[in-house]
Amino acid sequence: MKVYIATPYGFCSGVKKSISLAEKILSLKGEVYTLGALVHNPKVIEELSKKGIKVLGKDEIAEGKALIVRAHGLPQRDIDFYKSLGNEIYDATCPLVKKVQVLAEYLKNNKYKVIIIGEKNHPEVIGILSYTDNQGIVIEYESDIEKVEYYPKIGVVFQTTQSFDNAIQKVNLIMNKGKEIRIFNTICPETIERQEKAKKLSKIVDVALVLGGKNSANTRRLYITLSLKVPTYHIENLEEIDKNWFKEDSKVGIITGTSTPNNFVEEVLALLKSLYPLEIHLV
Ligand code: SF4
């Protein structure tokens, strides 16, 4: 069986930074809580929890604790609220997400109607929107654009994990909604790279495995890209893999979301190796 692994795989730089900050604070304080899941991957959250990095429960009282802001960021008012309760806040917001928050605030302060192209209920988008005092407009579907009025000044930013193709399609439809339109490409380069690798893989393989959390936006996008071309399975746990998907002469593609640990790739490879001899290629 030939296996094609899209590189880079495993955690992106933002997730690595968040986890290493959380581990550092844990070693200093002995106890640390994250405000929302640190990353969108249940396996990773479970492993962090075993180490002592726990997600603050909805009903838990956060007073005098060490709290971590997750990689996707949080609305500023939430951070202020937790600070007011005497908690120590450590900001693990990915610098690329922070950049979108800063841009959104800048555009709002300069009288632009801020348009965020992204998923309405995604924590990153909710956070970015808060920097427009919740006066921005989130465009998730093309139908959302029909409702947008005409504004003299529009500033457009993207959720960092949007696919480039999807973002451009929406931007084209926004072009007649304003007189002056400023567009900031805030899509994360690491996300774009993985999207490109997904397209490349789809031309090589005859079955693809997308490894990562089902709640991870960038992983879902990789799944969509590949599934348009080849049979594709979005795998969160090893147990979800069905051996009947593969034959001895299969060409299997493997790609990970940005919050998928390296060891999951190794586990999948070990499973495939138990079925057939492997010839591994990096793409
Ligand atoms: S995918 Fe990009 S924006 Fe998101 S956490 Fe990773 S590096 Fe940051």
mmCIF file of C-alpha atoms and ligand atoms in Angstrom:
data_model
loop_
_atom_site.group_PDB
_atom_site.id
_atom_site.type_symbol
_atom_site.label_atom_id
_atom_site.label_comp_id
_atom_site.label_asym_id
_atom_site.label_seq_id
_atom_site.Cartn_x
_atom_site.Cartn_y
_atom_site.Cartn_z
ATOM 1 C CA MET A 1 0.000 0.000 0.000
ATOM 2 C CA LYS A 2 1.288 3.447 -0.843
ATOM 3 C CA VAL A 3 0.733 6.150 1.768
ATOM 4 C CA TYR A 4 1.069 9.839 0.939
ATOM 5 C CA ILE A 5 1.407 12.104 3.997
ATOM 6 C CA ALA A 6 0.767 15.810 3.517
ATOM 7 C CA THR A 7 3.428 17.940 5.198
ATOM 8 C CA PRO A 8 3.603 19.760 7.483
ATOM 9 C CA TYR A 9 1.439 17.606 9.736
ATOM 10 C CA GLY A 10 0.631 17.862 13.419
ATOM 11 C CA PHE A 11 0.135 21.049 15.406
ATOM 12 C CA CYS A 12 0.484 24.455 13.743
ATOM 13 C CA SER A 13 2.700 27.128 15.332
ATOM 14 C CA GLY A 14 -0.271 28.795 17.104
ATOM 15 C CA VAL A 15 -1.429 25.586 18.769
ATOM 16 C CA LYS A 16 2.150 24.715 19.785
ATOM 17 C CA LYS A 17 2.505 28.140 21.437
ATOM 18 C CA SER A 18 -0.836 27.818 23.283
ATOM 19 C CA ILE A 19 -0.031 24.391 24.651
ATOM 20 C CA SER A 20 3.486 25.322 25.678
ATOM 21 C CA LEU A 21 2.214 28.437 27.509
ATOM 22 C CA ALA A 22 -0.413 26.336 29.315
ATOM 23 C CA GLU A 23 2.257 23.794 30.329
ATOM 24 C CA LYS A 24 4.564 26.557 31.554
ATOM 25 C CA ILE A 25 1.823 28.127 33.688
ATOM 26 C CA LEU A 26 0.890 24.680 35.024
ATOM 27 C CA SER A 27 4.466 24.100 36.175
ATOM 28 C CA LEU A 28 4.526 27.515 37.891
ATOM 29 C CA LYS A 29 1.069 27.460 39.471
ATOM 30 C CA GLY A 30 0.321 23.764 39.889
ATOM 31 C CA GLU A 31 -3.193 24.324 38.549
ATOM 32 C CA VAL A 32 -4.439 25.973 35.389
ATOM 33 C CA TYR A 33 -7.787 26.336 33.658
ATOM 34 C CA THR A 34 -8.507 27.218 30.053
ATOM 35 C CA LEU A 35 -11.399 29.472 29.074
ATOM 36 C CA GLY A 36 -13.054 27.192 26.545
ATOM 37 C CA ALA A 37 -11.238 24.304 24.877
ATOM 38 C CA LEU A 38 -7.614 25.311 24.255
ATOM 39 C CA VAL A 39 -7.781 23.714 20.802
ATOM 40 C CA HIS A 40 -10.557 22.026 18.864
ATOM 41 C CA ASN A 41 -9.484 18.438 19.377
ATOM 42 C CA PRO A 42 -11.170 16.275 22.054
ATOM 43 C CA LYS A 43 -8.215 13.821 22.229
ATOM 44 C CA VAL A 44 -5.756 16.656 22.920
ATOM 45 C CA ILE A 45 -8.093 18.206 25.506
ATOM 46 C CA GLU A 46 -8.367 14.841 27.273
ATOM 47 C CA GLU A 47 -4.586 14.439 27.384
ATOM 48 C CA LEU A 48 -4.081 18.001 28.660
ATOM 49 C CA SER A 49 -6.722 17.424 31.310
ATOM 50 C CA LYS A 50 -4.839 14.342 32.566
ATOM 51 C CA LYS A 51 -1.754 16.556 32.992
ATOM 52 C CA GLY A 52 -3.771 19.134 34.985
ATOM 53 C CA ILE A 53 -4.683 21.658 32.258
ATOM 54 C CA LYS A 54 -8.455 21.677 32.581
ATOM 55 C CA VAL A 55 -11.230 23.435 30.688
ATOM 56 C CA LEU A 56 -13.124 25.722 33.073
ATOM 57 C CA GLY A 57 -16.639 24.269 33.322
ATOM 58 C CA LYS A 58 -19.636 26.496 32.567
ATOM 59 C CA ASP A 59 -20.875 26.245 36.164
ATOM 60 C CA GLU A 60 -17.457 26.538 37.806
ATOM 61 C CA ILE A 61 -16.668 29.702 39.720
ATOM 62 C CA ALA A 62 -13.486 31.285 38.429
ATOM 63 C CA GLU A 63 -12.042 33.272 41.303
ATOM 64 C CA GLY A 64 -8.356 33.645 42.052
ATOM 65 C CA LYS A 65 -7.394 31.074 39.430
ATOM 66 C CA ALA A 66 -4.763 30.996 36.672
ATOM 67 C CA LEU A 67 -6.767 31.164 33.443
ATOM 68 C CA ILE A 68 -5.590 30.706 29.866
ATOM 69 C CA VAL A 69 -7.211 32.421 26.880
ATOM 70 C CA ARG A 70 -7.368 29.799 24.118
ATOM 71 C CA ALA A 71 -5.697 29.997 20.692
ATOM 72 C CA HIS A 72 -8.954 31.198 19.079
ATOM 73 C CA GLY A 73 -9.127 34.199 21.419
ATOM 74 C CA LEU A 74 -11.988 35.560 23.511
ATOM 75 C CA PRO A 75 -14.088 38.728 23.517
ATOM 76 C CA GLN A 76 -12.322 41.465 25.504
ATOM 77 C CA ARG A 77 -15.358 41.875 27.806
ATOM 78 C CA ASP A 78 -15.021 38.202 28.872
ATOM 79 C CA ILE A 79 -11.349 38.700 29.661
ATOM 80 C CA ASP A 80 -12.184 41.844 31.676
ATOM 81 C CA PHE A 81 -14.917 39.969 33.548
ATOM 82 C CA TYR A 82 -12.586 37.150 34.609
ATOM 83 C CA LYS A 83 -9.927 39.700 35.606
ATOM 84 C CA SER A 84 -12.456 41.524 37.790
ATOM 85 C CA LEU A 85 -12.947 38.294 39.768
ATOM 86 C CA GLY A 86 -9.289 38.312 40.775
ATOM 87 C CA ASN A 87 -8.091 35.712 38.263
ATOM 88 C CA GLU A 88 -4.679 35.851 36.599
ATOM 89 C CA ILE A 89 -5.142 35.835 32.833
ATOM 90 C CA TYR A 90 -2.545 34.364 30.468
ATOM 91 C CA ASP A 91 -3.213 35.110 26.834
ATOM 92 C CA ALA A 92 -2.558 32.170 24.496
ATOM 93 C CA THR A 93 -4.448 33.768 21.611
ATOM 94 C CA CYS A 94 -2.599 32.878 18.400
ATOM 95 C CA PRO A 95 -0.780 36.016 17.144
ATOM 96 C CA LEU A 96 -2.517 35.622 13.771
ATOM 97 C CA VAL A 97 -5.942 35.676 15.421
ATOM 98 C CA LYS A 98 -4.846 38.649 17.536
ATOM 99 C CA LYS A 99 -3.917 40.451 14.324
ATOM 100 C CA VAL A 100 -7.490 40.047 13.001
ATOM 101 C CA GLN A 101 -8.911 41.346 16.290
ATOM 102 C CA VAL A 102 -6.646 44.412 16.105
ATOM 103 C CA LEU A 103 -7.576 45.029 12.462
ATOM 104 C CA ALA A 104 -11.296 44.728 13.201
ATOM 105 C CA GLU A 105 -10.973 47.292 16.003
ATOM 106 C CA TYR A 106 -8.909 49.635 13.802
ATOM 107 C CA LEU A 107 -11.495 49.480 11.010
ATOM 108 C CA LYS A 108 -14.366 50.078 13.432
ATOM 109 C CA ASN A 109 -12.550 53.089 14.944
ATOM 110 C CA ASN A 110 -12.046 54.489 11.450
ATOM 111 C CA LYS A 111 -15.763 54.297 10.580
ATOM 112 C CA TYR A 112 -15.587 51.235 8.333
ATOM 113 C CA LYS A 113 -18.448 48.760 8.439
ATOM 114 C CA VAL A 114 -16.547 45.629 9.377
ATOM 115 C CA ILE A 115 -17.416 42.460 7.491
ATOM 116 C CA ILE A 116 -16.010 39.177 8.825
ATOM 117 C CA ILE A 117 -16.107 36.259 6.438
ATOM 118 C CA GLY A 118 -16.350 33.200 8.657
ATOM 119 C CA GLU A 119 -18.519 30.851 10.678
ATOM 120 C CA LYS A 120 -21.018 32.753 12.839
ATOM 121 C CA ASN A 121 -20.839 30.451 15.849
ATOM 122 C CA HIS A 122 -17.105 29.836 15.813
ATOM 123 C CA PRO A 123 -15.357 31.168 18.963
ATOM 124 C CA GLU A 124 -12.719 32.938 16.862
ATOM 125 C CA VAL A 125 -15.378 34.840 14.915
ATOM 126 C CA ILE A 126 -17.347 35.686 18.067
ATOM 127 C CA GLY A 127 -14.118 37.072 19.531
ATOM 128 C CA ILE A 128 -13.275 39.142 16.428
ATOM 129 C CA LEU A 129 -16.823 40.499 16.262
ATOM 130 C CA SER A 130 -16.513 41.767 19.831
ATOM 131 C CA TYR A 131 -13.699 44.082 18.675
ATOM 132 C CA THR A 132 -16.242 45.825 16.441
ATOM 133 C CA ASP A 133 -18.473 46.314 19.522
ATOM 134 C CA ASN A 134 -20.599 43.604 17.890
ATOM 135 C CA GLN A 135 -21.469 46.094 15.131
ATOM 136 C CA GLY A 136 -19.736 44.079 12.401
ATOM 137 C CA ILE A 137 -21.473 41.709 9.984
ATOM 138 C CA VAL A 138 -20.531 38.033 9.757
ATOM 139 C CA ILE A 139 -20.874 36.466 6.329
ATOM 140 C CA GLU A 140 -21.030 32.698 6.459
ATOM 141 C CA TYR A 141 -23.252 31.943 3.457
ATOM 142 C CA GLU A 142 -23.748 33.727 0.144
ATOM 143 C CA SER A 143 -27.342 34.414 1.204
ATOM 144 C CA ASP A 144 -25.992 36.539 4.092
ATOM 145 C CA ILE A 145 -24.564 39.000 1.542
ATOM 146 C CA GLU A 146 -27.995 39.750 0.046
ATOM 147 C CA LYS A 147 -29.012 41.332 3.384
ATOM 148 C CA VAL A 148 -25.957 43.619 3.531
ATOM 149 C CA GLU A 149 -26.870 47.287 2.940
ATOM 150 C CA TYR A 150 -24.760 49.801 1.025
ATOM 151 C CA TYR A 151 -22.042 51.464 3.136
ATOM 152 C CA PRO A 152 -19.633 54.280 2.183
ATOM 153 C CA LYS A 153 -16.727 52.425 3.841
ATOM 154 C CA ILE A 154 -16.394 48.669 4.267
ATOM 155 C CA GLY A 155 -13.466 46.752 5.776
ATOM 156 C CA VAL A 156 -13.311 43.013 5.170
ATOM 157 C CA VAL A 157 -11.378 40.492 7.269
ATOM 158 C CA PHE A 158 -11.422 36.687 7.204
ATOM 159 C CA GLN A 159 -11.609 34.042 9.902
ATOM 160 C CA THR A 160 -8.068 32.663 9.854
ATOM 161 C CA THR A 161 -9.146 29.161 8.816
ATOM 162 C CA GLN A 162 -11.304 30.136 5.824
ATOM 163 C CA SER A 163 -10.375 28.552 2.523
ATOM 164 C CA PHE A 164 -8.954 31.052 0.077
ATOM 165 C CA ASP A 165 -11.385 30.017 -2.698
ATOM 166 C CA ASN A 166 -14.399 30.430 -0.451
ATOM 167 C CA ALA A 167 -13.217 33.832 0.794
ATOM 168 C CA ILE A 168 -12.603 35.162 -2.731
ATOM 169 C CA GLN A 169 -16.027 34.007 -3.885
ATOM 170 C CA LYS A 170 -17.678 35.974 -1.044
ATOM 171 C CA VAL A 171 -15.473 39.048 -1.620
ATOM 172 C CA ASN A 172 -16.591 39.182 -5.261
ATOM 173 C CA LEU A 173 -20.203 39.417 -4.125
ATOM 174 C CA ILE A 174 -19.414 42.132 -1.556
ATOM 175 C CA MET A 175 -17.757 44.414 -4.136
ATOM 176 C CA ASN A 176 -20.978 46.217 -5.046
ATOM 177 C CA LYS A 177 -21.964 46.837 -1.417
ATOM 178 C CA GLY A 178 -19.796 49.872 -0.775
ATOM 179 C CA LYS A 179 -17.935 52.853 -2.202
ATOM 180 C CA GLU A 180 -14.589 52.275 -0.518
ATOM 181 C CA ILE A 181 -13.850 48.642 0.280
ATOM 182 C CA ARG A 182 -10.656 47.577 2.068
ATOM 183 C CA ILE A 183 -9.867 43.872 2.100
ATOM 184 C CA PHE A 184 -7.351 42.342 4.481
ATOM 185 C CA ASN A 185 -6.257 38.819 3.736
ATOM 186 C CA THR A 186 -6.143 37.443 7.268
ATOM 187 C CA ILE A 187 -6.247 33.775 6.323
ATOM 188 C CA CYS A 188 -3.493 31.926 8.153
ATOM 189 C CA PRO A 189 -0.666 30.881 5.791
ATOM 190 C CA GLU A 190 -0.429 27.528 7.565
ATOM 191 C CA THR A 191 -4.112 26.912 6.785
ATOM 192 C CA ILE A 192 -3.617 27.891 3.146
ATOM 193 C CA GLU A 193 -0.638 25.556 2.863
ATOM 194 C CA ARG A 194 -2.656 22.613 4.189
ATOM 195 C CA GLN A 195 -5.531 23.458 1.825
ATOM 196 C CA GLU A 196 -3.102 23.415 -1.108
ATOM 197 C CA LYS A 197 -1.718 20.071 0.087
ATOM 198 C CA ALA A 198 -5.275 18.691 0.280
ATOM 199 C CA LYS A 199 -5.798 19.651 -3.389
ATOM 200 C CA LYS A 200 -2.472 18.062 -4.315
ATOM 201 C CA LEU A 201 -3.291 14.856 -2.446
ATOM 202 C CA SER A 202 -6.682 14.627 -4.146
ATOM 203 C CA LYS A 203 -4.890 14.256 -7.489
ATOM 204 C CA ILE A 204 -2.638 11.430 -6.261
ATOM 205 C CA VAL A 205 -4.602 9.157 -3.931
ATOM 206 C CA ASP A 206 -7.682 6.971 -4.256
ATOM 207 C CA VAL A 207 -8.746 7.182 -0.611
ATOM 208 C CA ALA A 208 -7.985 9.913 1.934
ATOM 209 C CA LEU A 209 -7.947 10.155 5.720
ATOM 210 C CA VAL A 210 -8.342 13.583 7.296
ATOM 211 C CA LEU A 211 -7.176 13.386 10.894
ATOM 212 C CA GLY A 212 -8.476 15.809 13.493
ATOM 213 C CA GLY A 213 -11.314 17.019 15.685
ATOM 214 C CA LYS A 214 -14.800 17.025 14.155
ATOM 215 C CA ASN A 215 -15.236 20.449 15.799
ATOM 216 C CA SER A 216 -12.133 21.859 14.095
ATOM 217 C CA ALA A 217 -13.008 24.351 11.330
ATOM 218 C CA ASN A 218 -9.770 23.925 9.372
ATOM 219 C CA THR A 219 -9.972 20.117 9.552
ATOM 220 C CA ARG A 220 -13.550 20.176 8.250
ATOM 221 C CA ARG A 221 -12.409 22.333 5.324
ATOM 222 C CA LEU A 222 -9.677 19.844 4.443
ATOM 223 C CA TYR A 223 -12.320 17.121 4.492
ATOM 224 C CA ILE A 224 -14.597 19.130 2.173
ATOM 225 C CA THR A 225 -11.764 19.820 -0.299
ATOM 226 C CA LEU A 226 -10.713 16.169 -0.515
ATOM 227 C CA SER A 227 -14.183 14.630 -0.440
ATOM 228 C CA LEU A 228 -15.110 16.552 -3.602
ATOM 229 C CA LYS A 229 -12.531 14.466 -5.481
ATOM 230 C CA VAL A 230 -11.889 11.140 -3.682
ATOM 231 C CA PRO A 231 -13.542 8.933 -1.036
ATOM 232 C CA THR A 232 -12.510 10.690 2.183
ATOM 233 C CA TYR A 233 -12.963 9.899 5.877
ATOM 234 C CA HIS A 234 -12.717 12.428 8.711
ATOM 235 C CA ILE A 235 -11.167 10.518 11.605
ATOM 236 C CA GLU A 236 -11.039 11.678 15.211
ATOM 237 C CA ASN A 237 -10.209 8.302 16.815
ATOM 238 C CA LEU A 238 -8.353 5.236 15.569
ATOM 239 C CA GLU A 239 -11.434 3.078 16.206
ATOM 240 C CA GLU A 240 -13.319 4.911 13.439
ATOM 241 C CA ILE A 241 -11.051 3.432 10.768
ATOM 242 C CA ASP A 242 -12.579 0.546 8.822
ATOM 243 C CA LYS A 243 -9.977 -1.826 7.397
ATOM 244 C CA ASN A 244 -12.234 -2.514 4.410
ATOM 245 C CA TRP A 245 -11.517 0.968 3.071
ATOM 246 C CA PHE A 246 -8.078 -0.215 1.932
ATOM 247 C CA LYS A 247 -6.638 -2.751 -0.498
ATOM 248 C CA GLU A 248 -3.083 -3.893 -0.985
ATOM 249 C CA ASP A 249 -2.637 -1.613 -4.000
ATOM 250 C CA SER A 250 -4.457 1.400 -2.470
ATOM 251 C CA LYS A 251 -2.945 4.856 -2.605
ATOM 252 C CA VAL A 252 -3.908 6.366 0.752
ATOM 253 C CA GLY A 253 -3.613 10.067 1.524
ATOM 254 C CA ILE A 254 -3.175 11.325 5.107
ATOM 255 C CA ILE A 255 -3.567 14.953 6.124
ATOM 256 C CA THR A 256 -4.051 16.542 9.542
ATOM 257 C CA GLY A 257 -5.788 19.624 10.830
ATOM 258 C CA THR A 258 -3.720 22.185 12.690
ATOM 259 C CA SER A 259 -4.810 20.908 16.114
ATOM 260 C CA THR A 260 -3.996 17.232 15.489
ATOM 261 C CA PRO A 261 -0.968 15.837 17.334
ATOM 262 C CA ASN A 262 1.840 14.071 15.435
ATOM 263 C CA ASN A 263 1.371 10.871 17.407
ATOM 264 C CA PHE A 264 -2.072 10.369 15.840
ATOM 265 C CA VAL A 265 -0.408 10.136 12.416
ATOM 266 C CA GLU A 266 2.024 7.572 13.833
ATOM 267 C CA GLU A 267 -0.856 5.531 15.305
ATOM 268 C CA VAL A 268 -2.677 5.526 11.954
ATOM 269 C CA LEU A 269 0.498 4.467 10.148
ATOM 270 C CA ALA A 270 0.997 1.600 12.613
ATOM 271 C CA LEU A 271 -2.556 0.429 11.950
ATOM 272 C CA LEU A 272 -2.114 0.578 8.162
ATOM 273 C CA LYS A 273 1.205 -1.254 8.489
ATOM 274 C CA SER A 274 -0.565 -4.068 10.318
ATOM 275 C CA LEU A 275 -2.727 -4.538 7.198
ATOM 276 C CA TYR A 276 -0.237 -4.317 4.319
ATOM 277 C CA PRO A 277 3.429 -3.453 3.753
ATOM 278 C CA LEU A 278 3.695 0.329 3.397
ATOM 279 C CA GLU A 279 5.565 2.570 1.000
ATOM 280 C CA ILE A 280 5.520 6.038 2.553
ATOM 281 C CA HIS A 281 5.818 9.287 0.596
ATOM 282 C CA LEU A 282 5.807 12.835 1.953
ATOM 283 C CA VAL A 283 3.852 15.348 -0.128
HETATM 284 S S1 SF4 B 1 -4.258 27.651 12.286
HETATM 285 FE FE1 SF4 B 1 -3.070 29.524 12.012
HETATM 286 S S2 SF4 B 1 -4.342 31.073 13.016
HETATM 287 FE FE2 SF4 B 1 -5.084 29.103 13.769
HETATM 288 S S3 SF4 B 1 -3.928 28.740 15.648
HETATM 289 FE FE3 SF4 B 1 -2.774 27.773 13.965
HETATM 290 S S4 SF4 B 1 -1.277 29.319 13.312
HETATM 291 FE FE4 SF4 B 1 -2.848 30.368 14.516
#
